[in-house]
Amino acid sequence: MDDSDNHKQLAITIAGSASRAEADALRDWARLLIDLKDENISATAKASRAISLTASSKVILPAMKIISAQAKKHGWDNSTSTQRLGIATAAGAFACSRAHTLA
């Protein structure tokens, strides 16, 4: 599966997991971005406007909740105990290295 397929699957998962209000907000946000794509302004102006539209929308928090739940499912829930031990060890080592760096 290529990146395009992965992105489409993530979008489908987010849309399917969203509440009615979240789905409405996602749809409105997507329409605004599609309209922005067709505007006759510079790429820099489009990028700035897209960031502004995204920041002012109500889609970030619901999308992050769904993405984090999917990451947990694929990264932890579906892992073997050996894989979980490896993840926990890596997280612990990272936390210790950061604490040492900050001290």
PDB file of C-alpha atoms in Angstrom:
ATOM      1  CA  MET A   1       0.000   0.000   0.000  1.00  0.00           C
ATOM      2  CA  ASP A   2       1.466   3.391  -0.957  1.00  0.00           C
ATOM      3  CA  ASP A   3       1.246   6.679   0.958  1.00  0.00           C
ATOM      4  CA  SER A   4      -1.785   7.822  -1.030  1.00  0.00           C
ATOM      5  CA  ASP A   5      -3.691   4.687  -0.059  1.00  0.00           C
ATOM      6  CA  ASN A   6      -2.622   5.091   3.568  1.00  0.00           C
ATOM      7  CA  HIS A   7      -3.835   8.699   3.602  1.00  0.00           C
ATOM      8  CA  LYS A   8      -7.159   7.716   2.055  1.00  0.00           C
ATOM      9  CA  GLN A   9      -7.597   4.921   4.601  1.00  0.00           C
ATOM     10  CA  LEU A  10      -6.828   7.323   7.460  1.00  0.00           C
ATOM     11  CA  ALA A  11      -9.358   9.833   6.084  1.00  0.00           C
ATOM     12  CA  ILE A  12     -11.989   7.097   5.817  1.00  0.00           C
ATOM     13  CA  THR A  13     -11.255   5.971   9.386  1.00  0.00           C
ATOM     14  CA  ILE A  14     -11.529   9.515  10.716  1.00  0.00           C
ATOM     15  CA  ALA A  15     -14.768  10.174   8.839  1.00  0.00           C
ATOM     16  CA  GLY A  16     -16.253   6.858   9.963  1.00  0.00           C
ATOM     17  CA  SER A  17     -15.328   7.441  13.612  1.00  0.00           C
ATOM     18  CA  ALA A  18     -16.550  11.036  13.826  1.00  0.00           C
ATOM     19  CA  SER A  19     -19.762  12.088  15.526  1.00  0.00           C
ATOM     20  CA  ARG A  20     -22.394  13.914  13.479  1.00  0.00           C
ATOM     21  CA  ALA A  21     -21.121  17.338  14.623  1.00  0.00           C
ATOM     22  CA  GLU A  22     -17.499  16.337  13.977  1.00  0.00           C
ATOM     23  CA  ALA A  23     -18.410  15.012  10.522  1.00  0.00           C
ATOM     24  CA  ASP A  24     -20.163  18.299   9.711  1.00  0.00           C
ATOM     25  CA  ALA A  25     -17.091  20.255  10.859  1.00  0.00           C
ATOM     26  CA  LEU A  26     -14.810  18.006   8.765  1.00  0.00           C
ATOM     27  CA  ARG A  27     -16.995  18.471   5.703  1.00  0.00           C
ATOM     28  CA  ASP A  28     -17.097  22.273   6.126  1.00  0.00           C
ATOM     29  CA  TRP A  29     -13.310  22.387   6.624  1.00  0.00           C
ATOM     30  CA  ALA A  30     -12.692  20.222   3.545  1.00  0.00           C
ATOM     31  CA  ARG A  31     -14.956  22.464   1.430  1.00  0.00           C
ATOM     32  CA  LEU A  32     -13.046  25.545   2.558  1.00  0.00           C
ATOM     33  CA  LEU A  33      -9.734  23.898   1.642  1.00  0.00           C
ATOM     34  CA  ILE A  34     -11.060  22.816  -1.761  1.00  0.00           C
ATOM     35  CA  ASP A  35     -12.257  26.366  -2.423  1.00  0.00           C
ATOM     36  CA  LEU A  36      -8.862  27.668  -1.319  1.00  0.00           C
ATOM     37  CA  LYS A  37      -7.118  25.354  -3.782  1.00  0.00           C
ATOM     38  CA  ASP A  38      -8.922  27.080  -6.653  1.00  0.00           C
ATOM     39  CA  GLU A  39      -8.091  30.632  -5.520  1.00  0.00           C
ATOM     40  CA  ASN A  40      -5.696  32.638  -7.669  1.00  0.00           C
ATOM     41  CA  ILE A  41      -3.138  33.454  -4.950  1.00  0.00           C
ATOM     42  CA  SER A  42       0.457  32.416  -4.316  1.00  0.00           C
ATOM     43  CA  ALA A  43       1.339  29.040  -2.834  1.00  0.00           C
ATOM     44  CA  THR A  44       2.667  30.805   0.267  1.00  0.00           C
ATOM     45  CA  ALA A  45      -0.606  32.681   0.710  1.00  0.00           C
ATOM     46  CA  LYS A  46      -2.556  29.441   0.219  1.00  0.00           C
ATOM     47  CA  ALA A  47      -0.432  27.662   2.818  1.00  0.00           C
ATOM     48  CA  SER A  48      -0.897  30.494   5.292  1.00  0.00           C
ATOM     49  CA  ARG A  49      -4.651  30.553   4.691  1.00  0.00           C
ATOM     50  CA  ALA A  50      -4.883  26.742   4.992  1.00  0.00           C
ATOM     51  CA  ILE A  51      -3.130  26.878   8.364  1.00  0.00           C
ATOM     52  CA  SER A  52      -5.460  29.655   9.483  1.00  0.00           C
ATOM     53  CA  LEU A  53      -8.559  27.763   8.308  1.00  0.00           C
ATOM     54  CA  THR A  54      -7.395  24.598  10.043  1.00  0.00           C
ATOM     55  CA  ALA A  55      -6.529  26.372  13.292  1.00  0.00           C
ATOM     56  CA  SER A  56      -9.914  28.102  13.411  1.00  0.00           C
ATOM     57  CA  SER A  57     -11.866  24.957  12.544  1.00  0.00           C
ATOM     58  CA  LYS A  58     -13.196  22.432  15.007  1.00  0.00           C
ATOM     59  CA  VAL A  59     -11.490  19.469  13.317  1.00  0.00           C
ATOM     60  CA  ILE A  60      -8.091  19.272  14.980  1.00  0.00           C
ATOM     61  CA  LEU A  61      -9.061  17.813  18.363  1.00  0.00           C
ATOM     62  CA  PRO A  62     -11.512  15.193  17.037  1.00  0.00           C
ATOM     63  CA  ALA A  63      -9.046  14.139  14.341  1.00  0.00           C
ATOM     64  CA  MET A  64      -6.194  13.862  16.846  1.00  0.00           C
ATOM     65  CA  LYS A  65      -8.359  11.736  19.173  1.00  0.00           C
ATOM     66  CA  ILE A  66      -9.198   9.355  16.342  1.00  0.00           C
ATOM     67  CA  ILE A  67      -5.610   9.228  15.063  1.00  0.00           C
ATOM     68  CA  SER A  68      -4.235   8.539  18.535  1.00  0.00           C
ATOM     69  CA  ALA A  69      -6.805   5.783  19.102  1.00  0.00           C
ATOM     70  CA  GLN A  70      -5.808   4.188  15.774  1.00  0.00           C
ATOM     71  CA  ALA A  71      -2.106   4.514  16.630  1.00  0.00           C
ATOM     72  CA  LYS A  72      -2.735   2.859  20.002  1.00  0.00           C
ATOM     73  CA  LYS A  73      -4.692   0.096  18.334  1.00  0.00           C
ATOM     74  CA  HIS A  74      -2.019  -0.632  15.743  1.00  0.00           C
ATOM     75  CA  GLY A  75       1.008   0.191  17.869  1.00  0.00           C
ATOM     76  CA  TRP A  76       0.003  -1.357  21.181  1.00  0.00           C
ATOM     77  CA  ASP A  77      -3.238  -3.340  21.217  1.00  0.00           C
ATOM     78  CA  ASN A  78      -2.271  -5.516  18.247  1.00  0.00           C
ATOM     79  CA  SER A  79       1.308  -6.026  19.471  1.00  0.00           C
ATOM     80  CA  THR A  80       2.696  -9.166  21.047  1.00  0.00           C
ATOM     81  CA  SER A  81       3.999  -9.011  24.607  1.00  0.00           C
ATOM     82  CA  THR A  82       7.568  -9.026  23.251  1.00  0.00           C
ATOM     83  CA  GLN A  83       6.795  -6.041  21.017  1.00  0.00           C
ATOM     84  CA  ARG A  84       5.152  -4.242  23.942  1.00  0.00           C
ATOM     85  CA  LEU A  85       8.231  -4.854  26.084  1.00  0.00           C
ATOM     86  CA  GLY A  86      10.397  -3.379  23.317  1.00  0.00           C
ATOM     87  CA  ILE A  87       8.159  -0.317  23.017  1.00  0.00           C
ATOM     88  CA  ALA A  88       8.119   0.198  26.797  1.00  0.00           C
ATOM     89  CA  THR A  89      11.903  -0.182  26.988  1.00  0.00           C
ATOM     90  CA  ALA A  90      12.429   2.311  24.163  1.00  0.00           C
ATOM     91  CA  ALA A  91      10.031   4.790  25.792  1.00  0.00           C
ATOM     92  CA  GLY A  92      11.791   4.391  29.146  1.00  0.00           C
ATOM     93  CA  ALA A  93      15.221   4.869  27.595  1.00  0.00           C
ATOM     94  CA  PHE A  94      14.001   7.970  25.758  1.00  0.00           C
ATOM     95  CA  ALA A  95      12.476   9.414  28.950  1.00  0.00           C
ATOM     96  CA  CYS A  96      15.694   8.769  30.894  1.00  0.00           C
ATOM     97  CA  SER A  97      17.847  10.357  28.198  1.00  0.00           C
ATOM     98  CA  ARG A  98      15.601  13.438  28.114  1.00  0.00           C
ATOM     99  CA  ALA A  99      15.622  13.718  31.917  1.00  0.00           C
ATOM    100  CA  HIS A 100      19.424  13.467  31.923  1.00  0.00           C
ATOM    101  CA  THR A 101      19.680  16.118  29.186  1.00  0.00           C
ATOM    102  CA  LEU A 102      17.417  18.514  31.117  1.00  0.00           C
ATOM    103  CA  ALA A 103      19.254  18.035  34.440  1.00  0.00           C
TER     104      ALA A 103
END
